Amino acid sequence: MLAAHELGMATSGEYVFINIDVSTGSHAEKPWVRANETNQEENEKAKEAYRALKTISLRRSDLEEYKNFEKRVKIRAEEKYDYSRITGKEYEMNNFISAFYDAVLLYAIALNETIAAGMDPRNGHNITSKMWGRTFDGITGNVSIDANGDRYSDYSLLDLDPAVDKFVEVAYYSGASNELKKVTDFHWIGGKPPRDSPICGYDNSKCPKGYPLHVYLLAASAGLILLLTLLFVFFWRKSCSTSAALVLVSCERDVLHRCTYFCMTCIY
């Protein structure tokens, strides 16, 4: 993103960058920050560049139970593994941790049901058949498994909200209902989404060479103004000529009438 910033692509509003991060994307509220970065200017450039970035990630649960689980994981990472000191940055929750937790929970549920049914728990098919086509409450919320044993996943679309200086969820996809739902307004550079392609193309091949685009726009505007001025003068002169002709005809008719009246008076 710093390279895009240097090229002006991240600040022009003509480009959007898509980032797919299924591991920590929905937990990283300020992914541009580097705690061990000595040059604060680089962080500011990165933050400006990240305004053009949209991130797709596994959706983060908003349940209170999950938030408590997340806190316990962070505390464990610091107390047992001294994560911040070793890595130089704050621990960010990984989506796979909660997924593994739900996977173990699902296995435990299937194992208990297999034993309760008097089936052999050492037979893998007996256990997996209890996992397919079911729904249960996991640490991340409602977990749904289809008939093939695949989980319906929810995905978040995140972008940088300049009002709070962090990435927020603007929309999400629900795997169970197969719906895309909007959460809040998107935050576009310039206040609107970019065109499908830049005005001059991705390689400037659509713009004439030699002068910048605004020069041609100014020239076209000047030509249009000149054309309108000429048309105005033309019709104005034509209107004046017509008015003069009407006055002349009126005068000629008046003179002819006077002459006719005079002649008739003389005869009588």
PDB file of C-alpha atoms in Angstrom:
ATOM      1  CA  MET A   1       0.000   0.000   0.000  1.00  0.00           C
ATOM      2  CA  LEU A   2       2.960   2.318   0.526  1.00  0.00           C
ATOM      3  CA  ALA A   3       3.979   1.726  -3.091  1.00  0.00           C
ATOM      4  CA  ALA A   4       0.427   2.553  -4.199  1.00  0.00           C
ATOM      5  CA  HIS A   5       0.613   5.714  -2.097  1.00  0.00           C
ATOM      6  CA  GLU A   6       3.840   6.771  -3.795  1.00  0.00           C
ATOM      7  CA  LEU A   7       2.223   6.268  -7.218  1.00  0.00           C
ATOM      8  CA  GLY A   8      -0.822   8.294  -6.198  1.00  0.00           C
ATOM      9  CA  MET A   9      -3.114   5.321  -6.770  1.00  0.00           C
ATOM     10  CA  ALA A  10      -4.223   5.105  -3.130  1.00  0.00           C
ATOM     11  CA  THR A  11      -5.179   8.771  -2.827  1.00  0.00           C
ATOM     12  CA  SER A  12      -6.720   9.629  -6.210  1.00  0.00           C
ATOM     13  CA  GLY A  13     -10.043   7.903  -5.567  1.00  0.00           C
ATOM     14  CA  GLU A  14      -9.788   6.080  -8.911  1.00  0.00           C
ATOM     15  CA  TYR A  15      -8.627   2.776  -7.439  1.00  0.00           C
ATOM     16  CA  VAL A  16      -9.814   0.341  -4.780  1.00  0.00           C
ATOM     17  CA  PHE A  17      -7.621  -2.420  -3.415  1.00  0.00           C
ATOM     18  CA  ILE A  18      -9.172  -5.696  -2.253  1.00  0.00           C
ATOM     19  CA  ASN A  19      -7.484  -7.619   0.552  1.00  0.00           C
ATOM     20  CA  ILE A  20      -8.565 -11.135   1.544  1.00  0.00           C
ATOM     21  CA  ASP A  21      -7.437 -11.961   5.072  1.00  0.00           C
ATOM     22  CA  VAL A  22      -9.350 -14.862   6.593  1.00  0.00           C
ATOM     23  CA  SER A  23      -7.094 -15.154   9.626  1.00  0.00           C
ATOM     24  CA  THR A  24      -6.899 -11.801  11.439  1.00  0.00           C
ATOM     25  CA  GLY A  25      -8.663  -9.394   9.088  1.00  0.00           C
ATOM     26  CA  SER A  26     -11.789  -8.870  11.174  1.00  0.00           C
ATOM     27  CA  HIS A  27      -9.745  -8.391  14.358  1.00  0.00           C
ATOM     28  CA  ALA A  28      -7.112  -5.981  13.045  1.00  0.00           C
ATOM     29  CA  GLU A  29      -8.664  -2.555  13.559  1.00  0.00           C
ATOM     30  CA  LYS A  30      -5.451  -0.668  12.700  1.00  0.00           C
ATOM     31  CA  PRO A  31      -3.430  -2.973  10.436  1.00  0.00           C
ATOM     32  CA  TRP A  32      -1.225  -0.145   9.145  1.00  0.00           C
ATOM     33  CA  VAL A  33       0.367   0.505  12.543  1.00  0.00           C
ATOM     34  CA  ARG A  34       3.823  -0.923  13.160  1.00  0.00           C
ATOM     35  CA  ALA A  35       4.661  -0.580  16.847  1.00  0.00           C
ATOM     36  CA  ASN A  36       8.372  -1.090  16.253  1.00  0.00           C
ATOM     37  CA  GLU A  37       8.455   1.360  13.356  1.00  0.00           C
ATOM     38  CA  THR A  38      10.803   4.215  14.205  1.00  0.00           C
ATOM     39  CA  ASN A  39       9.527   6.412  11.396  1.00  0.00           C
ATOM     40  CA  GLN A  40       6.063   7.649  12.347  1.00  0.00           C
ATOM     41  CA  GLU A  41       5.746   9.270   8.939  1.00  0.00           C
ATOM     42  CA  GLU A  42       5.538   5.828   7.330  1.00  0.00           C
ATOM     43  CA  ASN A  43       2.607   4.920   9.569  1.00  0.00           C
ATOM     44  CA  GLU A  44       0.777   8.087   8.544  1.00  0.00           C
ATOM     45  CA  LYS A  45       1.352   7.368   4.856  1.00  0.00           C
ATOM     46  CA  ALA A  46       0.161   3.809   5.346  1.00  0.00           C
ATOM     47  CA  LYS A  47      -2.994   4.982   7.115  1.00  0.00           C
ATOM     48  CA  GLU A  48      -3.768   7.350   4.246  1.00  0.00           C
ATOM     49  CA  ALA A  49      -3.173   4.553   1.730  1.00  0.00           C
ATOM     50  CA  TYR A  50      -5.372   2.115   3.657  1.00  0.00           C
ATOM     51  CA  ARG A  51      -8.382   4.352   3.003  1.00  0.00           C
ATOM     52  CA  ALA A  52      -8.424   2.819  -0.488  1.00  0.00           C
ATOM     53  CA  LEU A  53      -8.358  -0.720   0.919  1.00  0.00           C
ATOM     54  CA  LYS A  54     -11.327  -3.041   1.424  1.00  0.00           C
ATOM     55  CA  THR A  55     -10.734  -6.213   3.432  1.00  0.00           C
ATOM     56  CA  ILE A  56     -12.720  -9.439   3.220  1.00  0.00           C
ATOM     57  CA  SER A  57     -12.419 -11.674   6.256  1.00  0.00           C
ATOM     58  CA  LEU A  58     -14.248 -14.270   8.290  1.00  0.00           C
ATOM     59  CA  ARG A  59     -16.860 -12.468  10.322  1.00  0.00           C
ATOM     60  CA  ARG A  60     -16.112 -11.667  13.921  1.00  0.00           C
ATOM     61  CA  SER A  61     -18.796 -12.669  16.393  1.00  0.00           C
ATOM     62  CA  ASP A  62     -20.383  -9.879  18.419  1.00  0.00           C
ATOM     63  CA  LEU A  63     -21.574 -12.189  21.198  1.00  0.00           C
ATOM     64  CA  GLU A  64     -20.490 -11.318  24.726  1.00  0.00           C
ATOM     65  CA  GLU A  65     -19.364 -14.899  25.274  1.00  0.00           C
ATOM     66  CA  TYR A  66     -17.018 -14.642  22.309  1.00  0.00           C
ATOM     67  CA  LYS A  67     -15.603 -11.311  23.508  1.00  0.00           C
ATOM     68  CA  ASN A  68     -14.779 -12.892  26.871  1.00  0.00           C
ATOM     69  CA  PHE A  69     -13.175 -15.825  25.063  1.00  0.00           C
ATOM     70  CA  GLU A  70     -11.078 -13.408  23.024  1.00  0.00           C
ATOM     71  CA  LYS A  71      -9.891 -11.619  26.166  1.00  0.00           C
ATOM     72  CA  ARG A  72      -8.858 -14.901  27.776  1.00  0.00           C
ATOM     73  CA  VAL A  73      -6.864 -15.873  24.685  1.00  0.00           C
ATOM     74  CA  LYS A  74      -5.035 -12.528  24.682  1.00  0.00           C
ATOM     75  CA  ILE A  75      -4.228 -12.802  28.376  1.00  0.00           C
ATOM     76  CA  ARG A  76      -2.899 -16.316  27.868  1.00  0.00           C
ATOM     77  CA  ALA A  77      -0.760 -15.179  24.924  1.00  0.00           C
ATOM     78  CA  GLU A  78       0.861 -12.493  27.079  1.00  0.00           C
ATOM     79  CA  GLU A  79       1.224 -14.396  30.347  1.00  0.00           C
ATOM     80  CA  LYS A  80       2.392 -17.715  28.953  1.00  0.00           C
ATOM     81  CA  TYR A  81       4.147 -16.749  25.719  1.00  0.00           C
ATOM     82  CA  ASP A  82       5.140 -13.091  26.332  1.00  0.00           C
ATOM     83  CA  TYR A  83       3.787 -12.294  22.878  1.00  0.00           C
ATOM     84  CA  SER A  84       4.132  -8.482  22.833  1.00  0.00           C
ATOM     85  CA  ARG A  85       7.728  -8.434  24.028  1.00  0.00           C
ATOM     86  CA  ILE A  86       8.863 -11.102  21.595  1.00  0.00           C
ATOM     87  CA  THR A  87       7.021  -9.847  18.506  1.00  0.00           C
ATOM     88  CA  GLY A  88       7.051  -6.117  19.234  1.00  0.00           C
ATOM     89  CA  LYS A  89       3.327  -5.742  18.591  1.00  0.00           C
ATOM     90  CA  GLU A  90       0.046  -6.313  20.378  1.00  0.00           C
ATOM     91  CA  TYR A  91      -1.552  -9.727  20.037  1.00  0.00           C
ATOM     92  CA  GLU A  92      -4.345  -9.914  17.471  1.00  0.00           C
ATOM     93  CA  MET A  93      -6.969 -12.602  17.781  1.00  0.00           C
ATOM     94  CA  ASN A  94      -6.857 -15.214  15.019  1.00  0.00           C
ATOM     95  CA  ASN A  95     -10.097 -16.484  13.497  1.00  0.00           C
ATOM     96  CA  PHE A  96      -8.721 -20.005  13.318  1.00  0.00           C
ATOM     97  CA  ILE A  97      -8.496 -20.187  17.116  1.00  0.00           C
ATOM     98  CA  SER A  98     -12.251 -19.818  17.523  1.00  0.00           C
ATOM     99  CA  ALA A  99     -12.797 -22.163  14.557  1.00  0.00           C
ATOM    100  CA  PHE A 100     -10.672 -24.861  16.220  1.00  0.00           C
ATOM    101  CA  TYR A 101     -12.598 -24.325  19.452  1.00  0.00           C
ATOM    102  CA  ASP A 102     -15.908 -24.902  17.659  1.00  0.00           C
ATOM    103  CA  ALA A 103     -14.439 -27.910  15.840  1.00  0.00           C
ATOM    104  CA  VAL A 104     -13.477 -29.571  19.129  1.00  0.00           C
ATOM    105  CA  LEU A 105     -16.901 -28.725  20.548  1.00  0.00           C
ATOM    106  CA  LEU A 106     -18.606 -30.300  17.524  1.00  0.00           C
ATOM    107  CA  TYR A 107     -16.455 -33.420  17.883  1.00  0.00           C
ATOM    108  CA  ALA A 108     -17.394 -33.699  21.566  1.00  0.00           C
ATOM    109  CA  ILE A 109     -21.106 -33.391  20.743  1.00  0.00           C
ATOM    110  CA  ALA A 110     -20.860 -36.031  18.005  1.00  0.00           C
ATOM    111  CA  LEU A 111     -18.826 -38.344  20.245  1.00  0.00           C
ATOM    112  CA  ASN A 112     -21.359 -38.133  23.075  1.00  0.00           C
ATOM    113  CA  GLU A 113     -24.248 -38.816  20.698  1.00  0.00           C
ATOM    114  CA  THR A 114     -22.401 -41.774  19.171  1.00  0.00           C
ATOM    115  CA  ILE A 115     -21.770 -43.340  22.578  1.00  0.00           C
ATOM    116  CA  ALA A 116     -25.340 -42.613  23.717  1.00  0.00           C
ATOM    117  CA  ALA A 117     -26.644 -44.406  20.622  1.00  0.00           C
ATOM    118  CA  GLY A 118     -24.584 -47.495  21.487  1.00  0.00           C
ATOM    119  CA  MET A 119     -22.422 -47.117  18.383  1.00  0.00           C
ATOM    120  CA  ASP A 120     -18.686 -47.764  18.164  1.00  0.00           C
ATOM    121  CA  PRO A 121     -16.874 -44.411  18.781  1.00  0.00           C
ATOM    122  CA  ARG A 122     -13.752 -45.815  17.122  1.00  0.00           C
ATOM    123  CA  ASN A 123     -15.598 -45.910  13.818  1.00  0.00           C
ATOM    124  CA  GLY A 124     -14.943 -42.544  12.219  1.00  0.00           C
ATOM    125  CA  HIS A 125     -18.009 -42.759   9.995  1.00  0.00           C
ATOM    126  CA  ASN A 126     -20.261 -43.082  13.045  1.00  0.00           C
ATOM    127  CA  ILE A 127     -18.908 -39.834  14.479  1.00  0.00           C
ATOM    128  CA  THR A 128     -18.745 -37.800  11.268  1.00  0.00           C
ATOM    129  CA  SER A 129     -22.293 -38.781  10.341  1.00  0.00           C
ATOM    130  CA  LYS A 130     -23.389 -37.082  13.562  1.00  0.00           C
ATOM    131  CA  MET A 131     -21.665 -33.871  12.430  1.00  0.00           C
ATOM    132  CA  TRP A 132     -23.262 -33.500   9.006  1.00  0.00           C
ATOM    133  CA  GLY A 133     -26.420 -31.533   8.379  1.00  0.00           C
ATOM    134  CA  ARG A 134     -26.728 -30.022  11.824  1.00  0.00           C
ATOM    135  CA  THR A 135     -26.627 -26.725  13.700  1.00  0.00           C
ATOM    136  CA  PHE A 136     -25.284 -26.011  17.178  1.00  0.00           C
ATOM    137  CA  ASP A 137     -24.306 -23.056  19.358  1.00  0.00           C
ATOM    138  CA  GLY A 138     -20.554 -22.501  19.299  1.00  0.00           C
ATOM    139  CA  ILE A 139     -18.269 -19.873  20.764  1.00  0.00           C
ATOM    140  CA  THR A 140     -18.735 -17.796  17.598  1.00  0.00           C
ATOM    141  CA  GLY A 141     -22.517 -18.131  17.657  1.00  0.00           C
ATOM    142  CA  ASN A 142     -24.745 -20.288  15.503  1.00  0.00           C
ATOM    143  CA  VAL A 143     -22.664 -22.900  13.638  1.00  0.00           C
ATOM    144  CA  SER A 144     -24.283 -24.662  10.667  1.00  0.00           C
ATOM    145  CA  ILE A 145     -22.857 -27.699   8.873  1.00  0.00           C
ATOM    146  CA  ASP A 146     -24.276 -28.794   5.521  1.00  0.00           C
ATOM    147  CA  ALA A 147     -24.964 -32.344   4.330  1.00  0.00           C
ATOM    148  CA  ASN A 148     -21.420 -32.631   2.937  1.00  0.00           C
ATOM    149  CA  GLY A 149     -19.812 -31.733   6.246  1.00  0.00           C
ATOM    150  CA  ASP A 150     -18.847 -28.194   5.190  1.00  0.00           C
ATOM    151  CA  ARG A 151     -19.482 -25.268   7.483  1.00  0.00           C
ATOM    152  CA  TYR A 152     -21.517 -22.287   6.340  1.00  0.00           C
ATOM    153  CA  SER A 153     -19.157 -19.368   6.913  1.00  0.00           C
ATOM    154  CA  ASP A 154     -19.970 -15.701   7.356  1.00  0.00           C
ATOM    155  CA  TYR A 155     -17.680 -13.080   5.838  1.00  0.00           C
ATOM    156  CA  SER A 156     -17.218  -9.413   6.669  1.00  0.00           C
ATOM    157  CA  LEU A 157     -16.358  -6.558   4.334  1.00  0.00           C
ATOM    158  CA  LEU A 158     -14.291  -3.982   6.208  1.00  0.00           C
ATOM    159  CA  ASP A 159     -13.028  -0.527   5.348  1.00  0.00           C
ATOM    160  CA  LEU A 160     -11.323   2.333   7.141  1.00  0.00           C
ATOM    161  CA  ASP A 161     -13.671   4.750   8.869  1.00  0.00           C
ATOM    162  CA  PRO A 162     -11.799   8.097   9.014  1.00  0.00           C
ATOM    163  CA  ALA A 163     -14.050   9.305  11.828  1.00  0.00           C
ATOM    164  CA  VAL A 164     -12.684   6.706  14.259  1.00  0.00           C
ATOM    165  CA  ASP A 165      -9.403   5.832  12.489  1.00  0.00           C
ATOM    166  CA  LYS A 166     -10.013   2.089  12.419  1.00  0.00           C
ATOM    167  CA  PHE A 167     -11.426  -0.623  10.184  1.00  0.00           C
ATOM    168  CA  VAL A 168     -15.123  -1.302  10.693  1.00  0.00           C
ATOM    169  CA  GLU A 169     -17.621  -3.724   9.196  1.00  0.00           C
ATOM    170  CA  VAL A 170     -19.679  -2.114   6.426  1.00  0.00           C
ATOM    171  CA  ALA A 171     -21.340  -5.280   5.090  1.00  0.00           C
ATOM    172  CA  TYR A 172     -21.326  -9.015   5.641  1.00  0.00           C
ATOM    173  CA  TYR A 173     -22.289 -12.204   3.859  1.00  0.00           C
ATOM    174  CA  SER A 174     -24.363 -14.802   5.692  1.00  0.00           C
ATOM    175  CA  GLY A 175     -23.457 -18.291   4.543  1.00  0.00           C
ATOM    176  CA  ALA A 176     -26.488 -19.960   6.110  1.00  0.00           C
ATOM    177  CA  SER A 177     -28.999 -17.642   4.400  1.00  0.00           C
ATOM    178  CA  ASN A 178     -26.843 -16.873   1.332  1.00  0.00           C
ATOM    179  CA  GLU A 179     -27.455 -13.131   1.735  1.00  0.00           C
ATOM    180  CA  LEU A 180     -25.278 -10.036   1.545  1.00  0.00           C
ATOM    181  CA  LYS A 181     -26.331  -7.519   4.187  1.00  0.00           C
ATOM    182  CA  LYS A 182     -25.280  -3.893   4.547  1.00  0.00           C
ATOM    183  CA  VAL A 183     -24.280  -2.671   8.004  1.00  0.00           C
ATOM    184  CA  THR A 184     -23.349   0.958   7.352  1.00  0.00           C
ATOM    185  CA  ASP A 185     -22.257   3.286   4.549  1.00  0.00           C
ATOM    186  CA  PHE A 186     -19.025   2.644   2.690  1.00  0.00           C
ATOM    187  CA  HIS A 187     -16.197   5.131   3.170  1.00  0.00           C
ATOM    188  CA  TRP A 188     -14.985   6.111  -0.292  1.00  0.00           C
ATOM    189  CA  ILE A 189     -12.184   8.523  -1.100  1.00  0.00           C
ATOM    190  CA  GLY A 190     -13.903  11.547  -2.613  1.00  0.00           C
ATOM    191  CA  GLY A 191     -17.269  10.424  -1.252  1.00  0.00           C
ATOM    192  CA  LYS A 192     -18.176   8.076  -4.115  1.00  0.00           C
ATOM    193  CA  PRO A 193     -17.010   4.741  -5.536  1.00  0.00           C
ATOM    194  CA  PRO A 194     -14.521   4.849  -8.409  1.00  0.00           C
ATOM    195  CA  ARG A 195     -15.370   4.147 -12.039  1.00  0.00           C
ATOM    196  CA  ASP A 196     -15.113   0.624 -13.387  1.00  0.00           C
ATOM    197  CA  SER A 197     -11.877   1.777 -15.011  1.00  0.00           C
ATOM    198  CA  PRO A 198      -9.870   5.039 -14.758  1.00  0.00           C
ATOM    199  CA  ILE A 199     -10.744   7.820 -17.226  1.00  0.00           C
ATOM    200  CA  CYS A 200      -7.429   7.440 -19.030  1.00  0.00           C
ATOM    201  CA  GLY A 201      -7.302   3.659 -18.609  1.00  0.00           C
ATOM    202  CA  TYR A 202      -4.898   1.734 -16.428  1.00  0.00           C
ATOM    203  CA  ASP A 203      -1.979   2.681 -18.681  1.00  0.00           C
ATOM    204  CA  ASN A 204      -3.189   6.151 -19.834  1.00  0.00           C
ATOM    205  CA  SER A 205      -3.805   4.743 -23.315  1.00  0.00           C
ATOM    206  CA  LYS A 206      -7.304   6.273 -23.503  1.00  0.00           C
ATOM    207  CA  CYS A 207      -6.088   9.850 -23.139  1.00  0.00           C
ATOM    208  CA  PRO A 208      -4.456  11.850 -25.988  1.00  0.00           C
ATOM    209  CA  LYS A 209      -0.733  12.261 -25.627  1.00  0.00           C
ATOM    210  CA  GLY A 210       0.966  15.631 -25.473  1.00  0.00           C
ATOM    211  CA  TYR A 211      -1.269  17.566 -23.089  1.00  0.00           C
ATOM    212  CA  PRO A 212      -3.036  16.759 -19.835  1.00  0.00           C
ATOM    213  CA  LEU A 213      -6.722  15.933 -19.986  1.00  0.00           C
ATOM    214  CA  HIS A 214      -7.805  19.247 -18.424  1.00  0.00           C
ATOM    215  CA  VAL A 215      -6.189  21.176 -21.300  1.00  0.00           C
ATOM    216  CA  TYR A 216      -8.464  19.445 -23.794  1.00  0.00           C
ATOM    217  CA  LEU A 217     -11.476  20.028 -21.589  1.00  0.00           C
ATOM    218  CA  LEU A 218     -10.695  23.754 -21.386  1.00  0.00           C
ATOM    219  CA  ALA A 219     -10.202  23.946 -25.151  1.00  0.00           C
ATOM    220  CA  ALA A 220     -13.520  22.212 -25.777  1.00  0.00           C
ATOM    221  CA  SER A 221     -15.266  24.578 -23.354  1.00  0.00           C
ATOM    222  CA  ALA A 222     -13.759  27.637 -25.064  1.00  0.00           C
ATOM    223  CA  GLY A 223     -14.833  26.339 -28.483  1.00  0.00           C
ATOM    224  CA  LEU A 224     -18.378  25.779 -27.254  1.00  0.00           C
ATOM    225  CA  ILE A 225     -18.572  29.308 -25.809  1.00  0.00           C
ATOM    226  CA  LEU A 226     -17.286  30.786 -29.097  1.00  0.00           C
ATOM    227  CA  LEU A 227     -19.850  28.814 -31.104  1.00  0.00           C
ATOM    228  CA  LEU A 228     -22.707  29.986 -28.885  1.00  0.00           C
ATOM    229  CA  THR A 229     -21.499  33.602 -29.202  1.00  0.00           C
ATOM    230  CA  LEU A 230     -21.434  33.413 -33.017  1.00  0.00           C
ATOM    231  CA  LEU A 231     -24.911  31.902 -33.096  1.00  0.00           C
ATOM    232  CA  PHE A 232     -26.191  34.672 -30.834  1.00  0.00           C
ATOM    233  CA  VAL A 233     -24.705  37.415 -33.054  1.00  0.00           C
ATOM    234  CA  PHE A 234     -26.066  35.768 -36.199  1.00  0.00           C
ATOM    235  CA  PHE A 235     -29.637  35.505 -34.928  1.00  0.00           C
ATOM    236  CA  TRP A 236     -29.482  38.966 -33.348  1.00  0.00           C
ATOM    237  CA  ARG A 237     -28.441  40.578 -36.653  1.00  0.00           C
ATOM    238  CA  LYS A 238     -31.091  38.619 -38.514  1.00  0.00           C
ATOM    239  CA  SER A 239     -33.709  39.789 -36.034  1.00  0.00           C
ATOM    240  CA  CYS A 240     -32.611  43.410 -36.447  1.00  0.00           C
ATOM    241  CA  SER A 241     -32.767  43.169 -40.272  1.00  0.00           C
ATOM    242  CA  THR A 242     -36.287  41.758 -40.153  1.00  0.00           C
ATOM    243  CA  SER A 243     -37.444  44.562 -37.859  1.00  0.00           C
ATOM    244  CA  ALA A 244     -35.973  47.221 -40.167  1.00  0.00           C
ATOM    245  CA  ALA A 245     -37.686  45.699 -43.208  1.00  0.00           C
ATOM    246  CA  LEU A 246     -41.024  45.729 -41.431  1.00  0.00           C
ATOM    247  CA  VAL A 247     -40.623  49.405 -40.560  1.00  0.00           C
ATOM    248  CA  LEU A 248     -39.727  50.262 -44.185  1.00  0.00           C
ATOM    249  CA  VAL A 249     -42.752  48.427 -45.569  1.00  0.00           C
ATOM    250  CA  SER A 250     -44.966  50.196 -43.079  1.00  0.00           C
ATOM    251  CA  CYS A 251     -43.577  53.573 -44.129  1.00  0.00           C
ATOM    252  CA  GLU A 252     -44.043  52.823 -47.846  1.00  0.00           C
ATOM    253  CA  ARG A 253     -47.650  51.844 -47.302  1.00  0.00           C
ATOM    254  CA  ASP A 254     -48.295  55.051 -45.402  1.00  0.00           C
ATOM    255  CA  VAL A 255     -46.804  57.206 -48.170  1.00  0.00           C
ATOM    256  CA  LEU A 256     -48.783  55.378 -50.853  1.00  0.00           C
ATOM    257  CA  HIS A 257     -51.969  55.909 -48.921  1.00  0.00           C
ATOM    258  CA  ARG A 258     -51.298  59.630 -48.597  1.00  0.00           C
ATOM    259  CA  CYS A 259     -50.570  59.981 -52.340  1.00  0.00           C
ATOM    260  CA  THR A 260     -53.723  58.142 -53.307  1.00  0.00           C
ATOM    261  CA  TYR A 261     -55.806  60.348 -51.045  1.00  0.00           C
ATOM    262  CA  PHE A 262     -54.232  63.494 -52.542  1.00  0.00           C
ATOM    263  CA  CYS A 263     -54.942  62.413 -56.137  1.00  0.00           C
ATOM    264  CA  MET A 264     -58.553  61.585 -55.416  1.00  0.00           C
ATOM    265  CA  THR A 265     -59.009  65.004 -53.800  1.00  0.00           C
ATOM    266  CA  CYS A 266     -57.665  66.773 -56.900  1.00  0.00           C
ATOM    267  CA  ILE A 267     -59.997  64.882 -59.252  1.00  0.00           C
ATOM    268  CA  TYR A 268     -63.046  65.787 -57.309  1.00  0.00           C
TER     269      TYR A 268
END
